XYZ file of C-alpha atoms in Angstrom:
574
model
C 0.027 -0.147 -0.290
C 1.718 3.405 -1.204
C -0.027 6.733 0.793
C -1.769 8.830 -1.598
C -0.484 12.059 -1.928
C -1.120 15.335 -4.135
C -0.066 17.749 -5.390
C -0.347 21.254 -6.228
C 0.478 23.072 -8.960
C 0.029 26.770 -10.342
C 0.080 28.313 -13.866
C -0.729 32.276 -12.515
C -1.564 34.540 -9.966
C -4.177 36.404 -9.870
C -6.173 38.805 -8.473
C -9.983 38.111 -7.657
C -12.695 39.674 -10.500
C -16.277 40.539 -9.465
C -17.768 38.357 -12.284
C -20.308 41.074 -13.562
C -18.930 43.633 -16.372
C -16.846 42.000 -18.886
C -16.991 38.488 -17.720
C -14.436 38.025 -15.095
C -11.539 39.610 -16.251
C -8.535 41.769 -15.742
C -9.537 44.778 -18.290
C -11.573 47.086 -15.900
C -9.215 46.894 -13.202
C -5.904 47.596 -16.025
C -8.311 50.375 -17.102
C -8.648 52.818 -14.008
C -11.373 54.367 -14.571
C -11.454 57.719 -12.722
C -15.330 58.785 -11.950
C -13.952 62.501 -13.921
C -12.282 62.320 -16.453
C -12.879 65.528 -17.726
C -9.613 67.282 -13.949
C -7.348 64.894 -16.180
C -8.329 66.645 -18.686
C -7.959 69.767 -16.687
C -4.473 69.070 -15.917
C -2.952 68.209 -18.851
C -4.451 71.786 -20.142
C -2.926 73.609 -18.015
C 1.184 72.104 -18.231
C 0.736 72.594 -22.094
C 0.087 69.072 -23.451
C -2.459 69.952 -25.962
C 0.028 72.391 -27.394
C 2.237 68.939 -29.404
C 5.314 71.306 -28.461
C 7.065 67.267 -28.421
C 6.919 66.038 -31.650
C 9.816 64.081 -31.067
C 12.656 63.280 -29.583
C 15.844 63.195 -30.127
C 17.452 59.194 -31.582
C 20.927 60.512 -33.314
C 22.975 63.256 -34.349
C 25.671 64.807 -36.124
C 27.889 67.101 -35.507
C 31.320 68.680 -37.240
C 33.982 70.356 -34.908
C 36.823 72.723 -35.659
C 39.957 71.690 -33.516
C 42.952 73.736 -33.620
C 46.583 73.151 -31.158
C 47.277 75.033 -28.146
C 51.166 75.821 -29.946
C 52.767 78.515 -26.987
C 52.893 79.702 -24.077
C 53.710 82.492 -22.420
C 54.566 83.848 -19.114
C 53.580 87.088 -17.430
C 55.609 89.849 -17.359
C 56.571 90.395 -20.940
C 58.355 87.192 -21.324
C 58.928 85.797 -24.743
C 56.132 83.338 -25.932
C 58.178 80.205 -26.234
C 56.058 76.544 -28.536
C 53.994 74.594 -26.064
C 55.323 71.532 -25.700
C 52.445 68.324 -25.832
C 50.905 66.478 -23.760
C 52.571 69.078 -20.753
C 50.842 69.518 -17.389
C 49.734 73.536 -17.229
C 50.348 73.584 -14.540
C 53.699 72.403 -14.630
C 54.664 75.313 -17.340
C 52.576 77.738 -14.784
C 54.643 76.433 -11.214
C 57.691 75.410 -12.202
C 59.052 78.334 -13.946
C 61.647 80.702 -12.229
C 65.235 82.274 -13.686
C 68.099 79.758 -13.936
C 69.892 82.258 -11.897
C 66.442 81.699 -9.131
C 66.385 77.603 -9.324
C 69.608 76.657 -8.826
C 69.573 79.015 -5.632
C 66.457 77.684 -4.439
C 67.974 73.684 -4.482
C 69.206 73.336 -1.177
C 72.257 71.791 0.080
C 71.156 67.911 -0.081
C 69.743 68.270 -3.180
C 73.276 70.466 -4.004
C 75.248 66.544 -2.215
C 73.037 65.145 -4.170
C 72.833 65.811 -7.394
C 77.839 66.114 -7.042
C 77.606 62.436 -5.789
C 75.503 61.339 -8.687
C 78.104 62.529 -11.406
C 80.756 60.910 -8.971
C 79.133 57.518 -9.958
C 78.622 58.618 -13.391
C 82.253 58.532 -13.387
C 82.865 55.142 -12.951
C 81.186 53.451 -15.584
C 83.400 54.434 -17.298
C 85.934 51.975 -17.357
C 88.769 54.471 -19.222
C 88.815 56.161 -16.150
C 88.440 53.325 -13.245
C 93.163 53.702 -12.975
C 92.120 57.600 -11.910
C 89.247 57.751 -9.894
C 90.402 58.359 -6.815
C 92.921 61.433 -8.290
C 89.154 62.829 -10.522
C 87.124 63.094 -6.650
C 89.971 65.054 -5.331
C 89.994 67.469 -8.157
C 86.591 66.574 -8.019
C 85.493 68.212 -4.448
C 87.939 70.552 -4.987
C 87.276 71.954 -7.277
C 83.821 72.073 -6.441
C 83.369 72.062 -3.125
C 80.051 72.072 -0.586
C 79.806 75.763 0.542
C 81.773 76.034 3.931
C 80.761 77.701 7.163
C 81.332 81.866 6.938
C 84.053 82.594 9.202
C 81.052 84.849 10.423
C 78.429 82.968 13.176
C 75.904 86.074 11.851
C 77.264 86.283 8.418
C 76.012 81.764 8.719
C 72.911 80.854 5.483
C 72.593 78.180 8.005
C 73.443 79.762 11.775
C 69.406 78.998 12.934
C 69.360 75.932 10.666
C 71.218 72.717 13.597
C 70.284 69.831 10.729
C 71.671 72.367 8.029
C 74.539 73.003 9.258
C 74.969 68.961 11.082
C 74.352 67.970 7.905
C 77.111 70.355 5.952
C 79.899 68.575 8.490
C 78.808 65.667 7.514
C 79.143 66.093 3.948
C 82.006 68.015 3.934
C 84.976 66.447 1.971
C 82.980 63.695 0.496
C 80.466 64.978 -1.640
C 81.048 68.559 -4.337
C 78.581 70.904 -5.420
C 76.477 69.972 -8.073
C 75.438 73.898 -8.870
C 78.978 74.595 -8.881
C 79.941 71.538 -11.285
C 77.482 72.480 -13.706
C 78.955 75.598 -14.711
C 82.647 73.591 -14.225
C 81.731 72.033 -16.255
C 79.994 73.755 -19.381
C 82.472 75.286 -18.838
C 84.409 72.626 -20.529
C 87.358 72.103 -17.689
C 88.976 68.400 -16.681
C 90.607 67.651 -14.334
C 94.705 67.881 -14.817
C 97.034 64.926 -16.000
C 94.582 63.040 -17.511
C 95.151 60.738 -21.475
C 93.882 61.530 -23.799
C 91.242 58.532 -23.542
C 90.631 59.362 -20.340
C 89.674 62.798 -20.838
C 87.081 62.204 -23.399
C 85.585 59.792 -21.044
C 85.493 62.875 -18.984
C 84.058 64.651 -21.365
C 81.226 61.559 -21.827
C 79.944 61.281 -18.460
C 80.338 65.334 -17.773
C 77.570 65.012 -21.070
C 75.832 62.847 -20.055
C 75.486 64.420 -15.776
C 74.485 67.387 -17.193
C 71.605 66.388 -19.687
C 70.284 64.272 -16.204
C 71.175 67.777 -14.547
C 69.981 70.486 -16.744
C 66.168 68.184 -17.308
C 66.268 67.825 -13.646
C 66.866 71.702 -11.979
C 66.792 73.840 -15.145
C 63.458 74.856 -15.543
C 61.539 74.596 -18.762
C 60.524 78.187 -18.605
C 60.241 82.157 -17.204
C 58.599 82.469 -14.312
C 54.717 83.407 -14.356
C 54.907 84.566 -10.675
C 54.244 88.092 -10.017
C 54.808 89.313 -6.784
C 53.435 91.964 -5.602
C 49.997 90.520 -6.319
C 50.907 87.001 -5.071
C 49.319 85.149 -7.917
C 50.751 84.056 -11.211
C 50.125 85.366 -14.636
C 50.490 83.734 -17.879
C 49.152 82.637 -21.392
C 48.185 80.730 -24.073
C 47.517 80.739 -27.553
C 45.937 78.883 -30.721
C 44.731 79.758 -33.763
C 41.825 78.826 -35.347
C 41.195 79.925 -38.864
C 43.217 80.965 -39.053
C 42.946 83.457 -35.799
C 45.032 83.922 -33.329
C 43.661 84.281 -29.541
C 45.128 84.053 -26.817
C 44.166 82.246 -23.236
C 45.371 84.355 -20.485
C 44.861 83.893 -17.005
C 44.850 86.987 -14.993
C 45.121 84.999 -11.049
C 45.656 82.216 -11.279
C 46.544 81.405 -7.203
C 48.261 77.620 -8.291
C 46.223 74.400 -7.793
C 45.602 72.959 -10.755
C 44.191 75.023 -14.139
C 40.515 74.794 -14.436
C 39.169 76.937 -17.976
C 37.468 78.841 -16.059
C 40.644 80.964 -14.866
C 40.496 82.684 -18.356
C 39.958 85.300 -20.464
C 40.039 84.511 -24.319
C 41.056 87.493 -26.643
C 39.780 86.546 -30.380
C 39.944 90.641 -31.714
C 37.788 92.022 -32.623
C 36.301 91.016 -35.281
C 33.931 87.515 -35.943
C 36.043 84.379 -36.531
C 36.588 83.390 -39.520
C 35.029 80.486 -41.223
C 36.510 77.085 -39.410
C 39.298 75.357 -41.778
C 38.960 71.225 -41.353
C 36.003 70.526 -40.358
C 35.391 66.714 -38.170
C 32.614 65.441 -38.752
C 31.132 62.423 -35.984
C 27.662 61.005 -36.108
C 27.019 60.610 -31.948
C 23.855 59.279 -29.822
C 22.844 61.704 -27.491
C 21.685 59.935 -24.527
C 19.145 61.615 -22.285
C 20.247 63.476 -19.227
C 18.830 62.339 -15.674
C 19.318 63.641 -12.266
C 18.093 62.603 -8.640
C 14.315 64.257 -8.434
C 13.632 65.144 -12.733
C 10.359 65.655 -12.991
C 8.946 61.612 -13.901
C 8.089 61.191 -18.044
C 4.698 59.681 -16.729
C 1.704 59.986 -15.157
C 0.539 57.980 -13.170
C 5.084 57.411 -11.740
C 5.732 58.053 -8.524
C 8.395 60.566 -9.382
C 11.784 60.447 -6.543
C 11.052 61.527 -2.960
C 14.955 62.503 -2.495
C 15.436 65.495 -4.010
C 11.969 67.385 -3.461
C 12.436 70.490 -5.712
C 9.712 72.389 -4.952
C 10.543 72.258 -0.782
C 12.889 74.369 -1.684
C 13.011 78.028 -0.056
C 14.156 81.122 -1.479
C 13.462 84.647 -0.719
C 12.987 88.103 -2.164
C 16.583 88.771 -4.071
C 17.052 84.359 -4.792
C 16.139 85.655 -8.353
C 18.353 82.706 -9.211
C 16.922 79.812 -7.588
C 13.748 80.156 -8.357
C 14.812 80.143 -12.093
C 16.694 76.884 -11.449
C 13.451 74.785 -10.095
C 10.844 76.315 -12.245
C 13.671 74.922 -15.477
C 14.378 71.427 -13.144
C 10.504 71.234 -12.923
C 9.968 72.578 -15.969
C 11.965 71.047 -19.117
C 13.776 69.330 -17.738
C 13.457 66.125 -19.096
C 14.164 68.563 -22.421
C 17.982 67.712 -21.175
C 19.478 65.695 -24.048
C 23.073 64.731 -23.723
C 25.916 64.302 -26.802
C 28.775 62.546 -25.991
C 32.081 64.181 -28.237
C 35.874 63.213 -27.864
C 37.795 65.958 -28.611
C 41.805 66.690 -27.639
C 43.229 67.493 -24.900
C 46.018 70.677 -25.027
C 43.748 72.110 -28.249
C 40.688 74.836 -28.329
C 37.472 73.188 -30.016
C 34.651 75.162 -32.587
C 30.930 73.577 -33.363
C 30.945 73.832 -36.937
C 27.556 72.481 -36.983
C 24.307 70.187 -34.783
C 22.328 68.305 -36.699
C 19.881 66.280 -35.113
C 17.217 63.316 -35.823
C 14.237 62.659 -34.249
C 11.891 59.354 -34.313
C 10.049 60.092 -36.691
C 13.244 61.458 -38.972
C 13.028 65.164 -39.308
C 15.954 66.818 -39.111
C 16.656 69.723 -37.708
C 20.236 71.890 -37.385
C 20.900 73.703 -34.149
C 22.368 76.909 -34.762
C 24.605 78.324 -32.032
C 22.838 80.655 -29.251
C 23.991 84.658 -29.433
C 22.934 86.636 -26.895
C 25.652 89.484 -25.351
C 24.218 90.209 -22.405
C 23.392 85.669 -20.661
C 25.878 83.180 -21.035
C 27.354 79.376 -19.953
C 30.225 78.158 -20.917
C 31.335 81.250 -22.162
C 34.778 82.018 -21.918
C 34.861 86.286 -20.844
C 35.769 88.209 -23.333
C 38.952 90.675 -22.484
C 38.207 93.175 -24.430
C 34.509 94.455 -23.201
C 33.908 92.118 -20.633
C 30.381 90.432 -22.181
C 30.546 86.398 -23.410
C 33.112 85.344 -25.948
C 32.831 83.434 -29.221
C 31.441 80.412 -28.675
C 35.464 77.981 -28.521
C 36.485 75.338 -25.261
C 39.411 74.539 -24.158
C 40.219 71.483 -23.540
C 43.551 72.164 -21.038
C 46.297 69.334 -20.818
C 46.114 69.889 -17.405
C 46.755 66.728 -14.611
C 44.419 64.496 -14.088
C 46.223 63.050 -11.436
C 48.705 64.416 -9.537
C 50.349 64.336 -6.234
C 50.892 66.997 -3.509
C 53.395 66.617 -0.441
C 53.463 69.059 2.614
C 54.034 72.083 2.385
C 58.169 73.330 2.889
C 57.277 77.402 2.842
C 54.681 78.364 4.551
C 54.759 82.504 4.556
C 51.198 83.891 6.647
C 50.684 87.844 5.371
C 49.027 89.548 8.799
C 48.356 93.213 9.865
C 48.250 94.708 12.715
C 46.250 97.935 13.077
C 47.572 98.278 16.795
C 51.258 98.788 15.278
C 49.849 99.947 12.484
C 52.278 97.740 9.469
C 50.966 93.898 8.022
C 54.169 91.146 8.933
C 54.923 88.675 6.247
C 55.815 85.791 8.735
C 57.198 82.637 7.560
C 56.531 79.942 9.723
C 58.070 77.464 7.820
C 60.382 77.000 5.266
C 63.671 75.187 3.510
C 66.072 73.241 5.602
C 69.621 72.347 3.892
C 67.810 69.328 4.699
C 64.549 69.944 2.287
C 62.276 69.515 4.719
C 60.391 72.433 5.651
C 61.827 73.769 9.920
C 59.922 75.647 11.765
C 61.088 78.893 11.937
C 59.095 79.793 15.193
C 61.642 77.106 16.727
C 64.810 79.394 16.463
C 66.214 80.503 19.506
C 65.206 83.282 20.506
C 68.789 86.836 20.049
C 70.180 88.149 23.074
C 67.794 90.635 24.299
C 68.222 94.781 22.950
C 67.603 96.769 26.491
C 70.697 98.643 27.133
C 71.467 98.381 30.873
C 71.087 101.092 33.450
C 73.779 102.363 35.626
C 71.543 102.201 39.113
C 70.272 98.480 39.241
C 67.025 100.797 40.651
C 66.343 103.292 37.285
C 64.772 102.625 34.821
C 65.678 100.173 31.691
C 65.922 102.058 28.557
C 64.238 100.494 25.096
C 64.579 101.757 22.081
C 62.332 99.253 20.137
C 60.087 95.627 21.669
C 62.098 92.844 20.439
C 59.936 91.045 17.542
C 60.902 87.379 16.512
C 62.851 86.804 13.725
C 60.353 85.713 11.310
C 57.977 88.722 11.691
C 58.836 90.559 8.598
C 57.490 94.481 8.366
C 55.686 94.453 5.581
C 56.197 99.304 5.416
C 53.185 100.734 3.377
C 54.859 103.505 1.042
C 53.319 106.234 -1.604
C 52.359 103.166 -4.589
C 54.339 106.283 -7.357
C 55.914 109.917 -5.748
C 52.652 112.432 -5.329
C 49.982 108.724 -4.726
C 48.637 109.314 -2.033
C 48.006 104.896 -2.190
C 49.665 102.942 -0.696
C 51.795 99.780 -1.173
C 53.821 97.130 0.673
C 57.818 97.617 1.472
C 59.478 95.305 2.861
C 61.403 96.687 5.432
C 63.694 95.496 8.972
C 63.329 96.016 12.189
C 66.509 97.369 13.594
C 68.404 95.362 16.115
C 71.543 96.677 18.792
C 73.937 95.733 21.582
C 74.174 95.486 24.945
C 76.027 98.409 24.145
C 73.517 100.226 21.300
C 75.576 99.559 18.274
C 73.566 98.386 16.020
C 73.868 94.562 15.121
C 72.778 93.026 12.086
C 70.095 92.441 10.287
C 68.205 90.112 10.316
C 66.476 88.595 6.668
C 64.249 86.246 5.026
C 65.284 82.902 5.499
C 62.266 81.123 2.481
C 61.816 81.902 -1.006
C 58.774 83.534 -1.212
C 59.650 87.142 0.702
C 63.622 86.555 -2.268
C 65.381 87.756 0.678
C 68.522 88.390 -1.775
C 66.468 90.977 -3.844
C 67.524 94.562 -3.020
C 62.922 96.385 -2.799
C 60.520 93.950 -2.724
C 56.842 95.467 -3.035
C 53.334 94.416 -2.055
C 50.523 95.660 -3.244
C 47.940 97.355 -0.419
C 45.084 94.906 -1.833
C 46.037 91.547 -1.774
C 46.818 91.351 2.111
C 43.322 92.146 3.404
C 42.553 92.543 7.444
C 41.396 88.197 7.172
C 45.471 88.022 5.978
C 47.106 85.695 3.066
C 48.176 83.026 3.426
C 51.024 81.193 0.807
C 52.697 78.206 0.651
C 55.056 76.421 -1.538
C 54.242 72.489 -1.412
C 56.112 69.757 -3.738
C 54.095 68.342 -6.517
C 54.741 65.371 -8.857
C 53.113 64.239 -11.680
C 52.728 62.293 -14.598
C 51.977 64.151 -18.988
C 50.477 62.509 -20.623
C 53.349 59.173 -22.367
C 53.777 59.014 -18.592
C 56.795 60.825 -18.343
C 57.783 62.175 -14.630
C 57.123 65.865 -13.391
C 59.104 67.606 -10.949
C 58.139 70.526 -8.716
C 57.600 72.826 -5.984
C 54.015 75.084 -6.807
C 52.901 78.267 -4.656
C 49.324 78.349 -3.083
C 47.631 81.628 -2.049
C 44.793 80.564 0.311
C 43.149 82.817 2.605
C 44.540 83.452 5.925
C 43.978 84.092 9.574
C 42.830 87.052 11.418
C 44.868 90.235 12.914
C 48.355 89.993 14.391
C 49.842 91.839 16.534
C 53.368 91.835 17.350
C 53.775 93.976 20.536
C 55.695 96.084 18.973
C 56.086 99.246 20.325
C 58.968 101.953 20.736
C 60.138 104.096 23.548
C 59.259 102.178 26.070
C 60.419 102.630 30.161
C 61.102 98.471 31.841
C 60.637 99.594 35.543
C 63.632 98.028 37.224
C 63.321 93.919 37.364
C 60.520 93.996 34.248
C 60.913 91.866 30.648
C 58.933 95.329 29.360
């Protein structure tokens, strides 16, 4: 005997319907009948559904473009234009530019010694110099030694850099100075007592090392840094249709060179007709965004973003326009993907849209001198420029390190001065050091002969890394002022003048006799200028390294407690 087992099988699951009407089918339920159909008709009339504007959707596009490569780079300040290398990041050209002497002056002791040791290693790749390596090393070390300590401790450039002093003592007589060595080898210097074969081998090693040294430490272009404005200024040029066009960046503060930072100079007449246009056929794609209106009547919209709930005040006209445009025309946005080359200036030569009914519509550019989107400003009047799209050769991925130098520009209203506070400066070791950790100087107070008498203080002590910025006339007989880098006098106990304390970083340029900054560039909120190491790659994978400058917001006003002609009570510190 076997138990009888029953199996249940379902072909489909559907709700129970009324037995009347269409005979128990789902037609009545799917019809979604309403009691007042005029309500839906009224809603369609209110939203202009009966106007019949949407006759079709785009399904195919033909787009023509004109591509003009960027051909030259020109630093600000009247520098000559240089060819723009293909694939080189624009940030590298804008931030790494400098005069050759300035670039070598920026080389710290560690980098100079490392370059010198690399030359000694390069000599060892020449078999012909094996027998004379010891003599050649001695000649190179004697001819290009590292800087020795100064006989006067006050004039020693590393007297406030303990780490640099220790490194200098270790590297002395062990590594040559790469900067001095580059000048010697560039002038054709040779060690004495070399044979013909040894001299040829030395020249080969020198040529190989000089190529490496120039590629590593020689600046690619002149400097675009404008000291008095604390910003970079540079430009790139192209010639669409044979017309010279200039893209100028008047206030580049470092970082990524975005297109909106440039102004366009395309002349005062319309651009010539496009030459060498390229055509492409692409598929348009609908643009979507969270909160956009649903296209179907019975479709529930995304509740994550509620555009009608955005609040706006009376002056927020732009916000209201954006919300209204997103609600009414959100489903009318389409995107046409087009592949364009970087490092070029592009211009659309034509756009034809094919809709679902096979109709072709030529889309012309919108010409409005008062309103535009994604257009650069024309330098000849501040209006929107011609419809040109720049795709700059920027560094898509770069790595930035910790700042090696930081200067805080701040106002001191009580002293009626501004100060450039060197918080971090480069050390001879290649790392950053805090100037606030430097040992203070001796108190310049003149000791009184009578212990009970008041001590006279000519000027209160200010930290050595606080560099005063003195207001001076911007021009003769002018009420406008600029800020000149100054110095606070220092006196010894006997009243004799002590050597002045100078800036130690590169931002304040201590080797320049007279340094000025525009008064409006240092507001009451302050400004912070930094130098950071940057590493990036070209399009072909070449590694580019440089030290870029960044300018950002400050930290408000500062107080140096600077005072003159003071009397210090007996035993007081003032």
